[in-house]
Amino acid sequence: MFPRFPPFPRFPRPAARRRPTTSLLALGLLCTLATGAWAGPRDPSPAKGPVAVTRVPATAGTATPLSGYAIQSTAKVTDSPGAVSSPGYPVTGWHPAGPRSTVLAALLADGRYPDPFFSTNQRKIPEADFRVPWWYRTDLTVTDPSRRTYLDFSGVISAADVYVNGRRVAAATDVSGAYTHHELDLTPLVRAGTNTVAFRVLPNDPKKHLTMGWLDWLQPPPDANMGIVRDVLVRRGGPVALRDAHVLTRLDVPSLATADLTVEAQVRNDSDAPVTAEVSGGVAGTALRRTVPLAAHQTKTVTFTPADVPALHLASPRVWWPAGLGGQPLYDLDLTASVSASASDTAHTAFGIRDVRAPLNADGARQYQVNGRRLLIKGGGWSPDEFLRWDRTYAEDRLKYALDLGLNTIRLEGHIEPDEFFDLADRHGVLTLPGWECCDKWEGQTNSDGSGERWSAADHAVARASMAAEAARLRNHPSVLSFLIGSDAAPDATIERNYLDALRAADWPVPVVPAAADKSSPKLGRSGMKMTGPYDWVPPGYWYAKREGGATGFNSETSAGPDIPTRDTLRRMLTPAESDALWRDPDARQYHRSPSETFGTLRIHDAALAGRYGAPAGLADYVRKAQLLQYENVRAQFEAYARNATDAAKPATGLVYWMFNSGWTSLHWQLTDRFLDQGGSYFGAKKAGEPLHIQYSYDDRTVVVVNNRHTTAGPLTARATLFGTDGTAKFDRTVHGVTAPGDGAHVTALTLPRSVRGLPTTYLVRLLLTDAAGHEVSRNVYWLSTRPDTLDWNRTDWYHTPTTSYADLTGLGRMAPAPVSARAATVSSGGTSTTTVTLRNAGRGRTPSLLTDVHLVDAAGTPVLPVRWSDNQVTLWPGETTTLTAVYRTADLRGAAPRVRVSGWNTPERTVAAR
């Protein structure tokens, strides 16, 4: 399924590389900080026409999201706020907006601008239109105004005055910051029938406001994401409100035999008279009940512990594990607060039982342990949609891709997604590393190389409130591994104290990390992470050096920079002239790379491509060489960290590929592109992420087997064969009886000789791993050179290490054509289709088909996406056969018959039916 919306940029990355508030009383209305409960997924592209009126039920304990808004620039609205926010006000000529929508997202959905992800269309959108406030206005109907009514929200960028039925109920000085949570008591203003809620949203500037920015990721949106990007809920209840319900878990490690649960919730009397509330419910099959006397407007914390409810001491708990290590069971907490036997409010939360620890090892690197088991973090940097449009299906597709690649973690540097994202991560077993972003206002007080302004006293309050709100929102999600309270810079003593106080008050259950870079904060000490790059091209051998960004310690963001997408994607993002400049001119400014001066061109990448593979002869040749360049580099990056994970000295403990995906149509930092197409970067990562994997070491020529399964694997047979590019074997060795311990350990099977008679300058290495029955369990093919890449380590800077001479891989250009036959068939069931493709190298000579790619396409030749392949971009020697499977949604064929397009480095393209 193609995304239903287009994609998003980082500002220029500085030399070091590269942010709300509690509500106050307004007009006598109660505004308190409480846990958010954001509603289900919404369509990010609302239909044109009148905005639907939100019908609010009278049932106590309900939380109804506003269904959408009519929006308009204040430059075009001359009426008073009181008039605009009163029922019956005409919104003729206003634009419809979804329940979570930036201004520009709404205008795009309304057809005001052409596709901003194509060419330079985004430049044509006038920024001046978004330098004034915009109105967000909607109506809701209430049948029973006697119920208490609250407006519960977060996600305002950058700030807003809030009006209800003609009266201001909160000022922008209080409703400030993208992450602050607010609850406004509207009971005195709500009336039977139609009511109006209006937000006067102020412009955003990430350098000035604690919101969201894009740094050097992509070209920033002209509206700077001003708007409302999370659901605004209308809560109904009785005299007593139930808030902040959560569960603290303590798992016995390492036995995992027992777990203690502690349940907490706040019970608040919002009436003018004393009441007695009955709090009842259940968790993990255990009934809970407590009588709570409350004075007028009093709040109490209700706690249930194993000491007073012995059944909260669980025997044989169902433990939550990251994917691949076990299951992802979740428990539910349900509570009801009643007054005089009548339900006044309800609360629900899901949670998982797991234990996370992250001590520093002997080398000062952070080493994560989940449920007592040491874990190499293999992650990717997450980007939301450039216009912050939420699409649950699209998010889930990307998380499934992460698992398909063998990743276990997603890092969110700012842009912390809504609750549904973390629900999906919980269900799929994907760990998450949320945290604040670098270099803009979030680090304005501590990062002298950033662009953010220094903080005022109000900013400190916004930051603390942001931390409190996100901690309360995220604490029960078992997928959350840590929170990074700094990125490129660690907080100072004041900021750190405020963050830690907020986290402590929220019963934050997992480690807090002071920064993603190698920084320290006064209380937490060293981060145990490094941010040493690279962010631009380096050769594959770079990753094996235990220095800079090489495979040692925890590298929180790193990659070899550019990730050129497939030609299918390039056609959807560039004009013919732009495509021509892409391969002809390495010094050309690439709008779809970055606004950064450092990353504005593809000069470093293109020099390596031409130096190693030969100058491109055209766009097709450029793209196919880029896929080889990316495959070998991404594979080496993940393989090096995996090999070094269990080393006795300076082990690798974590790796976050920068980045996993892009928020728009991009030429860099993406394992999968905006349209979920897959190229060399994707399949290089997938190859490295095999559960049981044979790999080559660029530093010492060893062939090792890495076992990411929990149990020992063996006996295995490892075979290494060296070939000339014509397919002639020059060296062959087989080793039997290989045993690989589990949990990420590796064993060296053999070492390739440094010199082999008759080996040409460019050669191939085929590694095969078979089990005791002779079945192939891992195959890996490398293209190497007797002339190595040479790095100038002394000239290393923050984003790369220069290469002074390149490996000679030009011999690949002289490989003879290798025809590959393909047979394909498809079966469909329950909305899912599986296409099975059998490939055979039908050549009569000895030349292999290098990096043979299979794309599932429709009748027009358009890729069917997303798709998960069992394997792809495979290399076959004459007579060899392999069978691949592709799993996808049947609906994404759009009624067409499936076909498969086969092509490769030296394989002529052909397309066959897959009925």
PDB file of C-alpha atoms in Angstrom, residues 177-410:
ATOM      1  CA  GLY A 177       4.948  23.359  23.726  1.00  0.00           C
ATOM      2  CA  ALA A 178       4.288  20.332  21.552  1.00  0.00           C
ATOM      3  CA  TYR A 179       4.384  17.835  24.400  1.00  0.00           C
ATOM      4  CA  THR A 180       2.677  19.587  27.318  1.00  0.00           C
ATOM      5  CA  HIS A 181      -0.583  18.050  28.433  1.00  0.00           C
ATOM      6  CA  HIS A 182      -3.609  20.102  29.452  1.00  0.00           C
ATOM      7  CA  GLU A 183      -6.973  19.393  31.010  1.00  0.00           C
ATOM      8  CA  LEU A 184      -9.521  22.205  31.094  1.00  0.00           C
ATOM      9  CA  ASP A 185     -12.725  21.910  33.123  1.00  0.00           C
ATOM     10  CA  LEU A 186     -15.445  23.197  30.800  1.00  0.00           C
ATOM     11  CA  THR A 187     -18.390  22.256  32.974  1.00  0.00           C
ATOM     12  CA  PRO A 188     -19.489  25.828  33.777  1.00  0.00           C
ATOM     13  CA  LEU A 189     -19.602  26.747  30.072  1.00  0.00           C
ATOM     14  CA  VAL A 190     -21.116  23.668  28.455  1.00  0.00           C
ATOM     15  CA  ARG A 191     -24.783  23.779  27.539  1.00  0.00           C
ATOM     16  CA  ALA A 192     -27.245  21.395  25.987  1.00  0.00           C
ATOM     17  CA  GLY A 193     -27.053  21.383  22.221  1.00  0.00           C
ATOM     18  CA  THR A 194     -24.222  22.885  20.179  1.00  0.00           C
ATOM     19  CA  ASN A 195     -20.995  24.070  21.772  1.00  0.00           C
ATOM     20  CA  THR A 196     -17.928  25.509  20.059  1.00  0.00           C
ATOM     21  CA  VAL A 197     -14.253  24.922  20.765  1.00  0.00           C
ATOM     22  CA  ALA A 198     -11.650  27.090  19.031  1.00  0.00           C
ATOM     23  CA  PHE A 199      -7.863  27.188  19.173  1.00  0.00           C
ATOM     24  CA  ARG A 200      -5.953  30.242  18.010  1.00  0.00           C
ATOM     25  CA  VAL A 201      -2.710  28.474  17.113  1.00  0.00           C
ATOM     26  CA  LEU A 202       0.490  30.515  17.052  1.00  0.00           C
ATOM     27  CA  PRO A 203       3.275  30.119  14.463  1.00  0.00           C
ATOM     28  CA  ASN A 204       6.127  27.745  15.227  1.00  0.00           C
ATOM     29  CA  ASP A 205       9.872  28.271  15.185  1.00  0.00           C
ATOM     30  CA  PRO A 206      11.895  25.286  16.464  1.00  0.00           C
ATOM     31  CA  LYS A 207      14.750  27.629  17.338  1.00  0.00           C
ATOM     32  CA  LYS A 208      12.469  29.604  19.669  1.00  0.00           C
ATOM     33  CA  HIS A 209       9.905  27.074  20.889  1.00  0.00           C
ATOM     34  CA  LEU A 210      10.086  23.698  22.619  1.00  0.00           C
ATOM     35  CA  THR A 211       8.285  21.893  19.828  1.00  0.00           C
ATOM     36  CA  MET A 212       9.591  19.945  16.830  1.00  0.00           C
ATOM     37  CA  GLY A 213      12.159  20.739  14.154  1.00  0.00           C
ATOM     38  CA  TRP A 214      13.850  18.881  11.338  1.00  0.00           C
ATOM     39  CA  LEU A 215      17.548  19.814  11.538  1.00  0.00           C
ATOM     40  CA  ASP A 216      19.279  18.382   8.452  1.00  0.00           C
ATOM     41  CA  TRP A 217      16.915  15.462   7.847  1.00  0.00           C
ATOM     42  CA  LEU A 218      14.975  17.029   4.972  1.00  0.00           C
ATOM     43  CA  GLN A 219      13.655  20.310   3.633  1.00  0.00           C
ATOM     44  CA  PRO A 220      11.577  21.735   6.515  1.00  0.00           C
ATOM     45  CA  PRO A 221       7.871  22.365   5.902  1.00  0.00           C
ATOM     46  CA  PRO A 222       6.936  25.980   5.174  1.00  0.00           C
ATOM     47  CA  ASP A 223       4.466  26.044   8.070  1.00  0.00           C
ATOM     48  CA  ALA A 224       7.047  24.602  10.516  1.00  0.00           C
ATOM     49  CA  ASN A 225       4.336  22.092  11.505  1.00  0.00           C
ATOM     50  CA  MET A 226       2.118  24.623  13.269  1.00  0.00           C
ATOM     51  CA  GLY A 227      -1.187  23.045  14.256  1.00  0.00           C
ATOM     52  CA  ILE A 228      -2.720  20.387  16.501  1.00  0.00           C
ATOM     53  CA  VAL A 229      -1.123  16.986  15.946  1.00  0.00           C
ATOM     54  CA  ARG A 230      -2.703  14.835  18.655  1.00  0.00           C
ATOM     55  CA  ASP A 231      -6.343  14.141  19.450  1.00  0.00           C
ATOM     56  CA  VAL A 232      -8.266  16.644  21.526  1.00  0.00           C
ATOM     57  CA  LEU A 233     -10.576  14.667  23.813  1.00  0.00           C
ATOM     58  CA  VAL A 234     -13.839  15.632  25.426  1.00  0.00           C
ATOM     59  CA  ARG A 235     -14.093  13.733  28.719  1.00  0.00           C
ATOM     60  CA  ARG A 236     -17.371  13.240  30.573  1.00  0.00           C
ATOM     61  CA  GLY A 237     -17.735  12.210  34.199  1.00  0.00           C
ATOM     62  CA  GLY A 238     -19.370  12.626  37.562  1.00  0.00           C
ATOM     63  CA  PRO A 239     -18.164  14.460  40.652  1.00  0.00           C
ATOM     64  CA  VAL A 240     -15.047  12.292  41.015  1.00  0.00           C
ATOM     65  CA  ALA A 241     -12.403  12.051  38.310  1.00  0.00           C
ATOM     66  CA  LEU A 242     -10.027   9.105  37.998  1.00  0.00           C
ATOM     67  CA  ARG A 243      -6.658  10.074  36.577  1.00  0.00           C
ATOM     68  CA  ASP A 244      -3.071   8.878  36.243  1.00  0.00           C
ATOM     69  CA  ALA A 245      -3.833   5.160  36.580  1.00  0.00           C
ATOM     70  CA  HIS A 246      -0.739   3.046  36.043  1.00  0.00           C
ATOM     71  CA  VAL A 247       1.021  -0.122  37.116  1.00  0.00           C
ATOM     72  CA  LEU A 248       4.540  -0.488  38.456  1.00  0.00           C
ATOM     73  CA  THR A 249       6.043  -3.911  37.798  1.00  0.00           C
ATOM     74  CA  ARG A 250       8.985  -5.584  39.485  1.00  0.00           C
ATOM     75  CA  LEU A 251      10.129  -8.783  37.800  1.00  0.00           C
ATOM     76  CA  ASP A 252      12.404 -11.195  39.618  1.00  0.00           C
ATOM     77  CA  VAL A 253      15.590 -11.427  37.549  1.00  0.00           C
ATOM     78  CA  PRO A 254      17.117 -13.718  36.481  1.00  0.00           C
ATOM     79  CA  SER A 255      14.574 -16.352  37.523  1.00  0.00           C
ATOM     80  CA  LEU A 256      11.557 -14.592  35.930  1.00  0.00           C
ATOM     81  CA  ALA A 257       9.527 -16.770  38.284  1.00  0.00           C
ATOM     82  CA  THR A 258       7.616 -13.998  40.051  1.00  0.00           C
ATOM     83  CA  ALA A 259       6.565 -10.401  39.571  1.00  0.00           C
ATOM     84  CA  ASP A 260       5.108  -7.803  41.906  1.00  0.00           C
ATOM     85  CA  LEU A 261       2.493  -5.350  40.671  1.00  0.00           C
ATOM     86  CA  THR A 262       1.736  -2.008  42.294  1.00  0.00           C
ATOM     87  CA  VAL A 263      -1.332  -0.118  41.051  1.00  0.00           C
ATOM     88  CA  GLU A 264      -1.647   3.629  41.510  1.00  0.00           C
ATOM     89  CA  ALA A 265      -4.287   6.156  40.504  1.00  0.00           C
ATOM     90  CA  GLN A 266      -5.332   9.668  41.461  1.00  0.00           C
ATOM     91  CA  VAL A 267      -8.879  10.173  42.663  1.00  0.00           C
ATOM     92  CA  ARG A 268     -10.029  13.787  42.443  1.00  0.00           C
ATOM     93  CA  ASN A 269     -13.199  15.340  43.815  1.00  0.00           C
ATOM     94  CA  ASP A 270     -14.199  18.135  41.441  1.00  0.00           C
ATOM     95  CA  SER A 271     -17.346  19.028  43.320  1.00  0.00           C
ATOM     96  CA  ASP A 272     -17.956  21.638  46.008  1.00  0.00           C
ATOM     97  CA  ALA A 273     -19.025  19.038  48.586  1.00  0.00           C
ATOM     98  CA  PRO A 274     -17.291  16.125  50.324  1.00  0.00           C
ATOM     99  CA  VAL A 275     -17.920  12.706  48.766  1.00  0.00           C
ATOM    100  CA  THR A 276     -16.991   9.092  49.351  1.00  0.00           C
ATOM    101  CA  ALA A 277     -15.689   7.380  46.256  1.00  0.00           C
ATOM    102  CA  GLU A 278     -15.502   3.653  45.697  1.00  0.00           C
ATOM    103  CA  VAL A 279     -12.553   2.677  43.511  1.00  0.00           C
ATOM    104  CA  SER A 280     -12.875  -0.825  42.113  1.00  0.00           C
ATOM    105  CA  GLY A 281     -11.597  -2.867  39.233  1.00  0.00           C
ATOM    106  CA  GLY A 282      -9.093  -5.524  38.391  1.00  0.00           C
ATOM    107  CA  VAL A 283      -5.646  -6.341  37.061  1.00  0.00           C
ATOM    108  CA  ALA A 284      -4.085  -9.674  36.082  1.00  0.00           C
ATOM    109  CA  GLY A 285      -7.166 -11.526  37.334  1.00  0.00           C
ATOM    110  CA  THR A 286      -7.051  -9.822  40.722  1.00  0.00           C
ATOM    111  CA  ALA A 287      -9.991  -7.799  42.049  1.00  0.00           C
ATOM    112  CA  LEU A 288      -9.267  -4.372  43.524  1.00  0.00           C
ATOM    113  CA  ARG A 289     -11.510  -2.281  45.790  1.00  0.00           C
ATOM    114  CA  ARG A 290     -10.923   0.748  48.022  1.00  0.00           C
ATOM    115  CA  THR A 291     -13.179   3.314  49.716  1.00  0.00           C
ATOM    116  CA  VAL A 292     -11.817   6.850  49.443  1.00  0.00           C
ATOM    117  CA  PRO A 293     -13.308   9.778  51.399  1.00  0.00           C
ATOM    118  CA  LEU A 294     -12.619  13.092  49.697  1.00  0.00           C
ATOM    119  CA  ALA A 295     -13.130  16.654  50.848  1.00  0.00           C
ATOM    120  CA  ALA A 296     -14.374  19.200  48.316  1.00  0.00           C
ATOM    121  CA  HIS A 297     -11.791  19.579  45.511  1.00  0.00           C
ATOM    122  CA  GLN A 298      -9.403  17.153  47.219  1.00  0.00           C
ATOM    123  CA  THR A 299      -7.144  14.745  45.328  1.00  0.00           C
ATOM    124  CA  LYS A 300      -5.775  11.528  46.789  1.00  0.00           C
ATOM    125  CA  THR A 301      -3.481   8.843  45.417  1.00  0.00           C
ATOM    126  CA  VAL A 302      -4.873   5.313  45.735  1.00  0.00           C
ATOM    127  CA  THR A 303      -2.281   2.545  45.856  1.00  0.00           C
ATOM    128  CA  PHE A 304      -2.679  -1.232  45.760  1.00  0.00           C
ATOM    129  CA  THR A 305       0.452  -3.252  46.583  1.00  0.00           C
ATOM    130  CA  PRO A 306       1.262  -6.942  47.184  1.00  0.00           C
ATOM    131  CA  ALA A 307       1.445  -6.080  50.875  1.00  0.00           C
ATOM    132  CA  ASP A 308      -2.292  -5.326  51.056  1.00  0.00           C
ATOM    133  CA  VAL A 309      -3.416  -7.371  48.018  1.00  0.00           C
ATOM    134  CA  PRO A 310      -1.287 -10.558  48.098  1.00  0.00           C
ATOM    135  CA  ALA A 311      -2.558 -11.676  44.694  1.00  0.00           C
ATOM    136  CA  LEU A 312      -0.537  -8.829  43.170  1.00  0.00           C
ATOM    137  CA  HIS A 313       2.488 -11.021  43.783  1.00  0.00           C
ATOM    138  CA  LEU A 314       2.304 -13.035  40.563  1.00  0.00           C
ATOM    139  CA  ALA A 315       3.718 -16.511  40.193  1.00  0.00           C
ATOM    140  CA  SER A 316       4.853 -17.490  36.696  1.00  0.00           C
ATOM    141  CA  PRO A 317       4.093 -14.086  35.155  1.00  0.00           C
ATOM    142  CA  ARG A 318       3.698 -13.765  31.422  1.00  0.00           C
ATOM    143  CA  VAL A 319       6.900 -11.896  30.555  1.00  0.00           C
ATOM    144  CA  TRP A 320       7.143  -9.446  27.640  1.00  0.00           C
ATOM    145  CA  TRP A 321      10.141  -9.885  25.344  1.00  0.00           C
ATOM    146  CA  PRO A 322      11.530  -8.077  22.317  1.00  0.00           C
ATOM    147  CA  ALA A 323      10.660  -9.827  19.059  1.00  0.00           C
ATOM    148  CA  GLY A 324      12.677 -12.959  18.441  1.00  0.00           C
ATOM    149  CA  LEU A 325      13.432 -13.536  22.116  1.00  0.00           C
ATOM    150  CA  GLY A 326       9.958 -14.521  23.282  1.00  0.00           C
ATOM    151  CA  GLY A 327       6.332 -13.420  23.260  1.00  0.00           C
ATOM    152  CA  GLN A 328       4.720 -10.025  23.766  1.00  0.00           C
ATOM    153  CA  PRO A 329       1.906 -10.667  26.255  1.00  0.00           C
ATOM    154  CA  LEU A 330       0.121  -7.663  27.721  1.00  0.00           C
ATOM    155  CA  TYR A 331      -1.956  -7.239  30.856  1.00  0.00           C
ATOM    156  CA  ASP A 332      -4.886  -4.849  31.415  1.00  0.00           C
ATOM    157  CA  LEU A 333      -5.734  -2.573  34.301  1.00  0.00           C
ATOM    158  CA  ASP A 334      -9.372  -1.424  34.575  1.00  0.00           C
ATOM    159  CA  LEU A 335     -10.639   0.853  37.321  1.00  0.00           C
ATOM    160  CA  THR A 336     -13.944   2.575  38.052  1.00  0.00           C
ATOM    161  CA  ALA A 337     -14.602   5.374  40.525  1.00  0.00           C
ATOM    162  CA  SER A 338     -18.195   5.352  41.808  1.00  0.00           C
ATOM    163  CA  VAL A 339     -20.129   7.732  44.001  1.00  0.00           C
ATOM    164  CA  SER A 340     -23.347   6.478  45.632  1.00  0.00           C
ATOM    165  CA  ALA A 341     -23.136   3.319  43.509  1.00  0.00           C
ATOM    166  CA  SER A 342     -23.114   5.368  40.299  1.00  0.00           C
ATOM    167  CA  ALA A 343     -20.078   5.282  38.001  1.00  0.00           C
ATOM    168  CA  SER A 344     -18.327   8.643  38.008  1.00  0.00           C
ATOM    169  CA  ASP A 345     -15.249   7.852  35.921  1.00  0.00           C
ATOM    170  CA  THR A 346     -13.247   4.956  34.496  1.00  0.00           C
ATOM    171  CA  ALA A 347      -9.622   4.297  33.614  1.00  0.00           C
ATOM    172  CA  HIS A 348      -7.926   1.671  31.502  1.00  0.00           C
ATOM    173  CA  THR A 349      -4.323   0.976  30.623  1.00  0.00           C
ATOM    174  CA  ALA A 350      -2.403  -1.920  29.143  1.00  0.00           C
ATOM    175  CA  PHE A 351       1.077  -2.824  30.326  1.00  0.00           C
ATOM    176  CA  GLY A 352       3.741  -5.464  30.037  1.00  0.00           C
ATOM    177  CA  ILE A 353       5.967  -7.146  32.582  1.00  0.00           C
ATOM    178  CA  ARG A 354       9.654  -6.896  31.773  1.00  0.00           C
ATOM    179  CA  ASP A 355      12.891  -5.699  33.327  1.00  0.00           C
ATOM    180  CA  VAL A 356      15.266  -3.260  31.631  1.00  0.00           C
ATOM    181  CA  ARG A 357      18.694  -2.352  32.907  1.00  0.00           C
ATOM    182  CA  ALA A 358      21.490  -0.447  31.194  1.00  0.00           C
ATOM    183  CA  PRO A 359      24.711  -0.354  33.214  1.00  0.00           C
ATOM    184  CA  LEU A 360      27.974   0.980  31.848  1.00  0.00           C
ATOM    185  CA  ASN A 361      30.462  -1.740  31.009  1.00  0.00           C
ATOM    186  CA  ALA A 362      34.174  -1.691  31.777  1.00  0.00           C
ATOM    187  CA  ASP A 363      34.786   0.499  28.745  1.00  0.00           C
ATOM    188  CA  GLY A 364      32.130   3.024  29.754  1.00  0.00           C
ATOM    189  CA  ALA A 365      29.639   1.912  27.095  1.00  0.00           C
ATOM    190  CA  ARG A 366      25.958   1.450  27.908  1.00  0.00           C
ATOM    191  CA  GLN A 367      25.011  -2.217  27.811  1.00  0.00           C
ATOM    192  CA  TYR A 368      21.291  -2.964  27.734  1.00  0.00           C
ATOM    193  CA  GLN A 369      19.837  -6.001  29.424  1.00  0.00           C
ATOM    194  CA  VAL A 370      16.240  -7.082  28.975  1.00  0.00           C
ATOM    195  CA  ASN A 371      14.861  -9.585  31.471  1.00  0.00           C
ATOM    196  CA  GLY A 372      18.402 -10.346  32.554  1.00  0.00           C
ATOM    197  CA  ARG A 373      19.618 -11.121  29.044  1.00  0.00           C
ATOM    198  CA  ARG A 374      22.279  -8.926  27.448  1.00  0.00           C
ATOM    199  CA  LEU A 375      21.104  -7.425  24.182  1.00  0.00           C
ATOM    200  CA  LEU A 376      22.932  -5.795  21.283  1.00  0.00           C
ATOM    201  CA  ILE A 377      20.744  -2.880  20.282  1.00  0.00           C
ATOM    202  CA  LYS A 378      20.284  -2.965  16.512  1.00  0.00           C
ATOM    203  CA  GLY A 379      18.166  -0.003  15.586  1.00  0.00           C
ATOM    204  CA  GLY A 380      17.233   2.710  13.156  1.00  0.00           C
ATOM    205  CA  GLY A 381      16.322   6.377  13.470  1.00  0.00           C
ATOM    206  CA  TRP A 382      12.601   6.985  12.977  1.00  0.00           C
ATOM    207  CA  SER A 383      11.110   9.833  11.000  1.00  0.00           C
ATOM    208  CA  PRO A 384       7.414  10.655  11.033  1.00  0.00           C
ATOM    209  CA  ASP A 385       5.683  12.104   8.003  1.00  0.00           C
ATOM    210  CA  GLU A 386       7.059  15.553   7.214  1.00  0.00           C
ATOM    211  CA  PHE A 387       3.649  17.078   7.874  1.00  0.00           C
ATOM    212  CA  LEU A 388       3.092  14.936  11.001  1.00  0.00           C
ATOM    213  CA  ARG A 389       0.143  13.100   9.490  1.00  0.00           C
ATOM    214  CA  TRP A 390      -0.612   9.894  11.348  1.00  0.00           C
ATOM    215  CA  ASP A 391      -1.491   6.745   9.444  1.00  0.00           C
ATOM    216  CA  ARG A 392      -1.636   3.621  11.576  1.00  0.00           C
ATOM    217  CA  THR A 393      -1.294   1.211   8.665  1.00  0.00           C
ATOM    218  CA  TYR A 394       1.717   3.038   7.289  1.00  0.00           C
ATOM    219  CA  ALA A 395       3.389   3.095  10.722  1.00  0.00           C
ATOM    220  CA  GLU A 396       2.752  -0.603  11.224  1.00  0.00           C
ATOM    221  CA  ASP A 397       4.135  -1.407   7.787  1.00  0.00           C
ATOM    222  CA  ARG A 398       7.379   0.314   8.710  1.00  0.00           C
ATOM    223  CA  LEU A 399       7.627  -1.459  12.070  1.00  0.00           C
ATOM    224  CA  LYS A 400       7.153  -4.780  10.272  1.00  0.00           C
ATOM    225  CA  TYR A 401       9.957  -3.771   7.925  1.00  0.00           C
ATOM    226  CA  ALA A 402      12.199  -3.143  10.940  1.00  0.00           C
ATOM    227  CA  LEU A 403      11.547  -6.669  12.178  1.00  0.00           C
ATOM    228  CA  ASP A 404      12.079  -8.027   8.673  1.00  0.00           C
ATOM    229  CA  LEU A 405      15.556  -6.489   8.739  1.00  0.00           C
ATOM    230  CA  GLY A 406      16.421  -8.091  12.072  1.00  0.00           C
ATOM    231  CA  LEU A 407      16.322  -4.770  13.916  1.00  0.00           C
ATOM    232  CA  ASN A 408      15.104  -4.721  17.498  1.00  0.00           C
ATOM    233  CA  THR A 409      14.923  -0.985  18.255  1.00  0.00           C
ATOM    234  CA  ILE A 410      13.612   2.293  16.846  1.00  0.00           C
TER     235      ILE A 410
END
